[in-house]
GROMACS .gro file of C-alpha atoms in nm:
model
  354
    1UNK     CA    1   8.119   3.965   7.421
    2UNK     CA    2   8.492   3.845   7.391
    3UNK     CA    3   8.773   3.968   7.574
    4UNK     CA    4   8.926   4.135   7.292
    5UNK     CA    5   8.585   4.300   7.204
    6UNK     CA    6   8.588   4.440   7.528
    7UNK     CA    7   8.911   4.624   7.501
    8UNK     CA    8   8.831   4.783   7.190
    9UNK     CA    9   8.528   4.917   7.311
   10UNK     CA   10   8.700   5.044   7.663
   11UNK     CA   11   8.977   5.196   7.358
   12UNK     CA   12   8.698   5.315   7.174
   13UNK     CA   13   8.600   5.513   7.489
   14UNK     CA   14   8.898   5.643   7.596
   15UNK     CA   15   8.977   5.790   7.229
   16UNK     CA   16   8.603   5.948   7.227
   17UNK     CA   17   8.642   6.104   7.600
   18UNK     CA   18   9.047   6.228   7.500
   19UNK     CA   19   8.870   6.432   7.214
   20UNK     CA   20   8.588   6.572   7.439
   21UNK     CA   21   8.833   6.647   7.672
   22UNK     CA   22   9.052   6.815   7.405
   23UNK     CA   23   8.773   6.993   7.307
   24UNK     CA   24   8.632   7.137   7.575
   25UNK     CA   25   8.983   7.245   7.654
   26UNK     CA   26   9.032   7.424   7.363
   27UNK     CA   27   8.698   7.620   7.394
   28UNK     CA   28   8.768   7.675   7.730
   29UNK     CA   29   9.094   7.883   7.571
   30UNK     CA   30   8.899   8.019   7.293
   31UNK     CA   31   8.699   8.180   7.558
   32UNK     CA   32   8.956   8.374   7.709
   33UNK     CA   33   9.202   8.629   7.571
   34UNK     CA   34   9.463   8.873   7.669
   35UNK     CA   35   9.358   9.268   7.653
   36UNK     CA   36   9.621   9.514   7.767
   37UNK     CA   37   9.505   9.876   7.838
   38UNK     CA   38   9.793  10.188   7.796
   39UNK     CA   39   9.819  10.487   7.887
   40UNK     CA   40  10.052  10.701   7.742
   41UNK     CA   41  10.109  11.120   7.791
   42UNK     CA   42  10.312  11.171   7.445
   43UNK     CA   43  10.451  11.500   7.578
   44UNK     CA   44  10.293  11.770   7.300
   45UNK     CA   45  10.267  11.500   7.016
   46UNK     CA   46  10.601  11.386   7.035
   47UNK     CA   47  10.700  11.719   6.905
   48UNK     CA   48  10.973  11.801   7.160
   49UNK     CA   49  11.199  11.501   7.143
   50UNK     CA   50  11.364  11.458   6.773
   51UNK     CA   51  11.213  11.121   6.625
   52UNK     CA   52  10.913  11.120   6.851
   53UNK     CA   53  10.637  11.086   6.667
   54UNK     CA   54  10.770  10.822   6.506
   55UNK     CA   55  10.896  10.642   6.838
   56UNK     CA   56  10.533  10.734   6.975
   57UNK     CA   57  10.461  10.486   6.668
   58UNK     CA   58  10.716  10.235   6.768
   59UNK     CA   59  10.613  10.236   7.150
   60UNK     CA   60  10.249  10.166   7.089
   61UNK     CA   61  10.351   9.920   6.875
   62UNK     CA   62  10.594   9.722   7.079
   63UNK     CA   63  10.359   9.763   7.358
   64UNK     CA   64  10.099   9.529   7.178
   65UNK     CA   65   9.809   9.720   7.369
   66UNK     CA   66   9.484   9.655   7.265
   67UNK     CA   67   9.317  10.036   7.399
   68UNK     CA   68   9.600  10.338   7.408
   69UNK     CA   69   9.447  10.678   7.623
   70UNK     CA   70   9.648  10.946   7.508
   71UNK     CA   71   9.801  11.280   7.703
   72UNK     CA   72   9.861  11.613   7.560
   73UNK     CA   73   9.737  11.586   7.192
   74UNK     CA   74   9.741  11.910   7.015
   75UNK     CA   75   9.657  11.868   6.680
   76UNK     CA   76   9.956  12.118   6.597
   77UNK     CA   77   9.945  12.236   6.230
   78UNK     CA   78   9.557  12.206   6.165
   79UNK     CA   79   9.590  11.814   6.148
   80UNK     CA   80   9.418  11.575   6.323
   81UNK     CA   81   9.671  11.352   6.525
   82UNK     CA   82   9.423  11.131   6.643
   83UNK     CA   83   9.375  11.054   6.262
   84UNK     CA   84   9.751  11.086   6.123
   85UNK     CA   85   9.854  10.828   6.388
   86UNK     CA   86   9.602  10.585   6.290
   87UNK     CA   87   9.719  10.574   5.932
   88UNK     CA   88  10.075  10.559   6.041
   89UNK     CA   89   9.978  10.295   6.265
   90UNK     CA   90   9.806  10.143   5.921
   91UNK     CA   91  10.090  10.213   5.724
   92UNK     CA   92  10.282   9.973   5.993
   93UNK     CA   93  10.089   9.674   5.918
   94UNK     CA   94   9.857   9.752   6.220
   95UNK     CA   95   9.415   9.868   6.253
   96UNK     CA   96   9.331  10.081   6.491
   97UNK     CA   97   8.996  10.300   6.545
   98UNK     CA   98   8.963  10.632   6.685
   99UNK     CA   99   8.797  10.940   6.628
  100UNK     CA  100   8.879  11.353   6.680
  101UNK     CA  101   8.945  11.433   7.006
  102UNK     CA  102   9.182  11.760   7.171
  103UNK     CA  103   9.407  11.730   7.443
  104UNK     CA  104   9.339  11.355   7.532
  105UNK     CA  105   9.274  11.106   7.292
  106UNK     CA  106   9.236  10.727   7.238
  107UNK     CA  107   9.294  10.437   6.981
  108UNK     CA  108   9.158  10.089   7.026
  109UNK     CA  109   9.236   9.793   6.831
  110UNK     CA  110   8.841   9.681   6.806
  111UNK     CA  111   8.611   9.891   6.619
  112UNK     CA  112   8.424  10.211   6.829
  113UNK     CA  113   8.060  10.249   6.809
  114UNK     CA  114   8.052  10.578   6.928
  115UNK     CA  115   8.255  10.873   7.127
  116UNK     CA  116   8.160  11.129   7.341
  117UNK     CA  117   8.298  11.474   7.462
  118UNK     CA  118   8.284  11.390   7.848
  119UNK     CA  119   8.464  11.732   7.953
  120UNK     CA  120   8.477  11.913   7.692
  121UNK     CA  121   8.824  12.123   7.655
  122UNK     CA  122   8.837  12.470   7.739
  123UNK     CA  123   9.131  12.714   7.848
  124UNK     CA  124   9.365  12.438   7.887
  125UNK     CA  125   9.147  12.327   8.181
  126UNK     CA  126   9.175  11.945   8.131
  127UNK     CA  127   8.987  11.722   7.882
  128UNK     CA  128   8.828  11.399   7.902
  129UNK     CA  129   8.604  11.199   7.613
  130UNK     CA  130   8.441  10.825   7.621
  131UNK     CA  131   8.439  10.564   7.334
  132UNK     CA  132   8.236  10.277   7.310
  133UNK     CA  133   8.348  10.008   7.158
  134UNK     CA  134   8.299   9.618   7.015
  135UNK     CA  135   8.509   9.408   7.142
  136UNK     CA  136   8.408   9.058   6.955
  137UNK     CA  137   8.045   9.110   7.094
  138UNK     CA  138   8.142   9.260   7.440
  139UNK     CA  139   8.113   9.614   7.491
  140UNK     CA  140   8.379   9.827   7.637
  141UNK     CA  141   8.370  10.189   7.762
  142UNK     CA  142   8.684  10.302   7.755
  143UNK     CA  143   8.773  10.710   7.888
  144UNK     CA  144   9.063  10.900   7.805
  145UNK     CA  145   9.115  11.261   8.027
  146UNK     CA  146   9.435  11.454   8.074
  147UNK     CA  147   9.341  11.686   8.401
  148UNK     CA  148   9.379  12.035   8.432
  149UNK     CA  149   9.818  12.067   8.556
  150UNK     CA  150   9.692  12.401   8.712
  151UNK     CA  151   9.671  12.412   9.081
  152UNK     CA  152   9.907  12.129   9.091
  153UNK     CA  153   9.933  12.143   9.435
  154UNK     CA  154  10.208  11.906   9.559
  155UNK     CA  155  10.418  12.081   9.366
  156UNK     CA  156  10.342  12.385   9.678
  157UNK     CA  157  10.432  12.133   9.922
  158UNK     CA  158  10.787  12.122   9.795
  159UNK     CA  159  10.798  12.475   9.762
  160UNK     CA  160  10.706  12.578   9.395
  161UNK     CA  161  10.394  12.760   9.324
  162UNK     CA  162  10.163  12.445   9.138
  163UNK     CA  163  10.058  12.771   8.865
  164UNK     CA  164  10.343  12.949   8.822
  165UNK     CA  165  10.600  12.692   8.941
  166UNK     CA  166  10.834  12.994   9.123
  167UNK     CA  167  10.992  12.895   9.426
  168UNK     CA  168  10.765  12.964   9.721
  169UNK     CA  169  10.746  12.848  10.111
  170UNK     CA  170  10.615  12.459  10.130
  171UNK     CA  171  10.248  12.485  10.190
  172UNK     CA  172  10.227  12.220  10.457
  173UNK     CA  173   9.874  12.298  10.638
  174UNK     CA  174   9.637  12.035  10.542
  175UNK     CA  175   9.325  12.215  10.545
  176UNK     CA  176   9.481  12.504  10.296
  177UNK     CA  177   9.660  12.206  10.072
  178UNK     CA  178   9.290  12.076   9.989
  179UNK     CA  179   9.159  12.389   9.947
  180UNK     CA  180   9.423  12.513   9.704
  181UNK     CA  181   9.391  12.154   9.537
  182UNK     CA  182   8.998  12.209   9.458
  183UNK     CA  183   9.080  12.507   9.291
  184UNK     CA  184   9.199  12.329   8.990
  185UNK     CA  185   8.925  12.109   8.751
  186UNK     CA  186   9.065  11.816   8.783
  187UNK     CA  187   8.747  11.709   9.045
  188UNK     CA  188   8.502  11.819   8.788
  189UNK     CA  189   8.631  11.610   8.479
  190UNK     CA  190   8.659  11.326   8.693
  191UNK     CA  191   8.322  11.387   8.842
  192UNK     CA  192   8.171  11.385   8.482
  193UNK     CA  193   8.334  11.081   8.390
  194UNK     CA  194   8.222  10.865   8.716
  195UNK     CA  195   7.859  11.020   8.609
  196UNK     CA  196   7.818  10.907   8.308
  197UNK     CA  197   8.016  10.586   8.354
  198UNK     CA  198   7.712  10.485   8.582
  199UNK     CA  199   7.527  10.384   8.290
  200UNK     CA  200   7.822  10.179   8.115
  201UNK     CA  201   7.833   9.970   8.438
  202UNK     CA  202   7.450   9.922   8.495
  203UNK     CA  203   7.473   9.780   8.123
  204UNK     CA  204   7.782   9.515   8.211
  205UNK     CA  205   8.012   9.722   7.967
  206UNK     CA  206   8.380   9.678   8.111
  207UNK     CA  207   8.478  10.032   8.166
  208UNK     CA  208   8.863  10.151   8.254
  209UNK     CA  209   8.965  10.496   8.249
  210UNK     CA  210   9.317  10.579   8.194
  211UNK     CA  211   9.537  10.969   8.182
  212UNK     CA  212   9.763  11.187   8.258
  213UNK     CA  213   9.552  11.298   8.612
  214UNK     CA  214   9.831  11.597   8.724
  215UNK     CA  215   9.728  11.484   9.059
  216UNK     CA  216   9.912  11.173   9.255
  217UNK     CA  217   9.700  10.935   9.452
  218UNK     CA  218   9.592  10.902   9.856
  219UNK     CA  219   9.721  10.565   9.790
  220UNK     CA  220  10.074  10.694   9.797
  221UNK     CA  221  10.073  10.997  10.023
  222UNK     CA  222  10.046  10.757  10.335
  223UNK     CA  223  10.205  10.692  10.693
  224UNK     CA  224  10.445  10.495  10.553
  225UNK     CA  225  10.551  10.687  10.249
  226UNK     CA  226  10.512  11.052  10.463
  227UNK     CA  227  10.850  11.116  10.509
  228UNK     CA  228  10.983  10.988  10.170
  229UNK     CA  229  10.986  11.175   9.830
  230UNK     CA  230  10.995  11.541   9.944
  231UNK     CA  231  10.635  11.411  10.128
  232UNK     CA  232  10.723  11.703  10.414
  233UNK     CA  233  10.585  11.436  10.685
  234UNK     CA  234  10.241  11.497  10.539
  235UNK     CA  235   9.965  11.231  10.473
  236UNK     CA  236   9.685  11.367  10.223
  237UNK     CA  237   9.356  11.220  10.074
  238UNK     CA  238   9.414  11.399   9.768
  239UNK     CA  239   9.033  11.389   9.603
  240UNK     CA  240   9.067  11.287   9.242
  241UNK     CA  241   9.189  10.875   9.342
  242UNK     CA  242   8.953  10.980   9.654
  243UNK     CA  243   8.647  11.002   9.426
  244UNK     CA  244   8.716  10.713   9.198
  245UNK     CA  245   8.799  10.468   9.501
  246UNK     CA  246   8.461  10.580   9.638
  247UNK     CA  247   8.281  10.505   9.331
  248UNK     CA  248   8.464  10.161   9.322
  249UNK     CA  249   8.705  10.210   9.089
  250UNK     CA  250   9.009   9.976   9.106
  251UNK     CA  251   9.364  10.167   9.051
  252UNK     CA  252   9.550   9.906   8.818
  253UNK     CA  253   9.871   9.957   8.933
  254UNK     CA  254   9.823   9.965   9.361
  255UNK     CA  255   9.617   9.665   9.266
  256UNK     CA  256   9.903   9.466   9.232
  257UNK     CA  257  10.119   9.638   9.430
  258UNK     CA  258   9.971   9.785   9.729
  259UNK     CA  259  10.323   9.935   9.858
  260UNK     CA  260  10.426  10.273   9.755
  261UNK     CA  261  10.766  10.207   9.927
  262UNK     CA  262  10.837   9.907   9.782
  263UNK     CA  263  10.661   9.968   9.451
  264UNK     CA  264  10.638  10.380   9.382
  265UNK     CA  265  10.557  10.338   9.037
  266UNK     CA  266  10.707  10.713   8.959
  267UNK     CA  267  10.555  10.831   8.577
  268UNK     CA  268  10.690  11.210   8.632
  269UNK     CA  269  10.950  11.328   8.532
  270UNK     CA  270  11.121  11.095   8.311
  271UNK     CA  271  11.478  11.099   8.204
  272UNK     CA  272  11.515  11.152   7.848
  273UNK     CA  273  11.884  11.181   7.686
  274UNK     CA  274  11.716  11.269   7.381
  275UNK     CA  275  11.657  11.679   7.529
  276UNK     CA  276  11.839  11.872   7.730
  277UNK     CA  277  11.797  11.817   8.149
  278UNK     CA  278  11.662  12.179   8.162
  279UNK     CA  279  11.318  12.038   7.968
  280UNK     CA  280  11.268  11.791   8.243
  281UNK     CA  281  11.272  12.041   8.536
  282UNK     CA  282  11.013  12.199   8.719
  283UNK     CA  283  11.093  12.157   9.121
  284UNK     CA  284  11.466  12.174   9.047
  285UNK     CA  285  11.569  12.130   9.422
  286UNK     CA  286  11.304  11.846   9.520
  287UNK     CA  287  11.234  11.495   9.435
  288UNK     CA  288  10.936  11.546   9.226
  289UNK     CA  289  10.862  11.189   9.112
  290UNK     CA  290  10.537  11.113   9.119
  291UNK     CA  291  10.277  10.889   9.032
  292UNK     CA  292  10.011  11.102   8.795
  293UNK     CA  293   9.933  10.838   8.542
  294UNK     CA  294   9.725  10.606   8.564
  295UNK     CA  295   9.466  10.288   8.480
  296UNK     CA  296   9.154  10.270   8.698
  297UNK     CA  297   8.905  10.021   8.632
  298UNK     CA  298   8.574   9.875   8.727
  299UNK     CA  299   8.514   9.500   8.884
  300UNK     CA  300   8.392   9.253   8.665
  301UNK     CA  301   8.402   8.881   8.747
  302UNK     CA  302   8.512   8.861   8.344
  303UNK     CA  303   8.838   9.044   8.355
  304UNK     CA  304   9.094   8.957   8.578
  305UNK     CA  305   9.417   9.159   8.621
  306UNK     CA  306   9.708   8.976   8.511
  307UNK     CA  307   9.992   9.207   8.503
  308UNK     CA  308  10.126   9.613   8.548
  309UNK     CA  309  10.424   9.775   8.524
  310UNK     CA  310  10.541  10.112   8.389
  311UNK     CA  311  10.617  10.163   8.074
  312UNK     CA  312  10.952  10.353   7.994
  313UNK     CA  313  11.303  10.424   8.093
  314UNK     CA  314  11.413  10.313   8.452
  315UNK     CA  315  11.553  10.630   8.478
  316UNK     CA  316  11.362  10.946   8.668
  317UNK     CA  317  11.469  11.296   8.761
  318UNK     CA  318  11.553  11.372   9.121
  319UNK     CA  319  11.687  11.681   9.227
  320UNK     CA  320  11.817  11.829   8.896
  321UNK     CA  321  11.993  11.488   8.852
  322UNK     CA  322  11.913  11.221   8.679
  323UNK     CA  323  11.865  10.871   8.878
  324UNK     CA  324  11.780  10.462   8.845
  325UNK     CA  325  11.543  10.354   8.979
  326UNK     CA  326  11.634  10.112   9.251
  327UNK     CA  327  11.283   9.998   9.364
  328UNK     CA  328  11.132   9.699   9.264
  329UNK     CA  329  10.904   9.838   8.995
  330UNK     CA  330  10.914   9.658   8.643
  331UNK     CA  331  11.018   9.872   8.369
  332UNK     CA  332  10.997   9.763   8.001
  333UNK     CA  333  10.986   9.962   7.649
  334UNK     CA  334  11.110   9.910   7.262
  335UNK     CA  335  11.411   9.985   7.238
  336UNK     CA  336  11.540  10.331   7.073
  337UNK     CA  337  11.400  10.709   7.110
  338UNK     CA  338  11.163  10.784   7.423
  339UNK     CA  339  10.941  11.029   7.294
  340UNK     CA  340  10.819  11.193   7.623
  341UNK     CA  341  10.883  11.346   7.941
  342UNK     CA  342  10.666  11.067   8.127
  343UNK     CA  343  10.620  10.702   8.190
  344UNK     CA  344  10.316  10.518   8.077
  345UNK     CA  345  10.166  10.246   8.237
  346UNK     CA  346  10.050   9.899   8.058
  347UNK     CA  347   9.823   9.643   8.236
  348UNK     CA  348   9.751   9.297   8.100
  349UNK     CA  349   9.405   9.185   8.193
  350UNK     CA  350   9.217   8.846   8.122
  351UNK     CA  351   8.885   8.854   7.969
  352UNK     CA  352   8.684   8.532   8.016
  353UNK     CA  353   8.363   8.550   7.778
  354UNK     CA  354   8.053   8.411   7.950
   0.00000   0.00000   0.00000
């Protein structure tokens, strides 16, 4: 074999491992994809804020997310919002599946196999329903709940009656907190969604819940956060994140950011200049903010959590007034009307197929 034989082959080689390498590099891609999960409380369909249905349209838009769990939908008028906002959503250029559904709802960009009434709605006691879904051969359980608001018990700890929301003294004895806190529904929606979730995991579905809980989390009533945020120098294992964290559920957001000081991720109340203040109060001499949305998912060695932040204005309402936010929380939304009284939250995960 000559010399110059002998480089042509060693070329010949490096050209044929270049395109395996390219190759397996690109399947290596093609095997992974972005999938961001919203949750969004649209504050009575929009229907309070001028525009806001069609900003609702706008948000979930701009927000590129891939599942949407919806708060407070009230299929005003006899329609079907669930349905109207898919062919708006159509109308924009954009597919999405969902199905009927009262008081929470979903959308999801892949098509649903079926849904489920988890918690069925009843005298404005909280809601919760369950779609399965394709995502390109992977199945996905994805729940949607917006939690009974009665019984909202911090609000007694800052000295509002959580049913009536009159002022009252702050109910500051643990024992009578948890006890008043029980009283609500919330614990058995979320109780029927961990049930029947057991089956979704056992079959390697990726599950996430997302809504509008009308509870915060233990992971932000702590030592260090007890004497912050009208907290009343109280720590409190409030039961709905309780439950879920027992039955392994990841919380997106404290995921990421583990620090309710440095990170409080506030989604109520929102400032919105499109209503008058008066619409945003209900504690009007305490720092309500609060964390009562959220993304909860369960560990899968395909999905891997990428990114969180709240979705909406940087501005919150404190004390009748209305404030920025000076933590170091990321906020982002499209620009133009905010439709709602909340913040949603948007995480970005990574699926790897196997």
């Amino acid at each position: 074999m000559t010399l110059n034989h002998k480089r042509n082959t060693m070329k010949q080689i490096l050209s044929f491992l270049l395109i395996c390498s390219s190759f397996f590099s690109c399947s290596k891609n093609n095997a992974s994809q972005e999938l961001k999960v919203l949750q969004f409380n649209i504050w009575q369909e929009g229907t309070v804020v001028p525009g806001g249905y069609e900003a609702i349209i706008s948000q979930i838009i701009q927000s590129d997310a891939d599942f949407v769990t919806l708060s407070e939908v009230r299929n005003y008028n006899n329609t079907r919002f669930c349905d109207r906002i898919i062919e708006s959503l159509k109308d924009s250029g954009y597919t999405y599946y969902s199905f009927y559904s009262y008081d929470s709802g979903l959308i999801s960009r892949y098509p649903i196999i079926d849904s489920t009434v988890v918690f069925p709605p009843q005298n404005d006691e909280g809601s919760a329903y369950r779609a399965l879904i394709d995502m390109n051969g992977q199945e996905v359980a994805l729940y949607t709940c917006h939690l009974d608001y009665r019984h909202c018990t911090y609000y007694d700890i800052y000295g509002y009656s959580g049913v009536t929301w009159e002022k009252r003294e702050p109910l500051l004895d643990l024992d009578s907190i948890l006890t008043d806190n029980r009283l609500s529904k919330r614990d058995d929606a979320m109780a029927a969604i961990i049930k029947m979730a057991e089956e979704d995991r056992a079959k390697n579905r990726l599950v996430f819940i997302g809504g509008d809980y009308n509870e915060p989390s233990h992971l932000d009533w702590t030592e260090e956060t007890k004497d912050l945020y009208s907290h009343q120098g109280l720590v409190i294992p409030w039961t709905v994140s309780s439950m879920l964290e027992k039955a392994n559920y990841i919380d997106a957001y404290r995921e990421l950011y583990p620090s309710a000081v440095t990170h409080p991720g506030f989604t109520f109340p929102s400032a919105n200049s499109y209503v008058d203040l008066s619409q945003l109060l209900w504690a009007e001499e305490s720092d309500e903010r609060e964390r009562v949305d959220f993304i909860h998912y369960t560990p899968n060695s395909q999905l891997k959590l990428q990114e969180v932040i709240i979705w909406g204005p940087q501005e919150s309402i404190h004390t009748s007034q209305i404030v920025i936010e000076k933590s170091l929380d990321t906020f982002r939304k499209a620009p133009g009307i905010w439709p709602t009284d909340h913040k949603g939250v948007l995480a970005t995960f990574i699926y790897t197929q196997k």
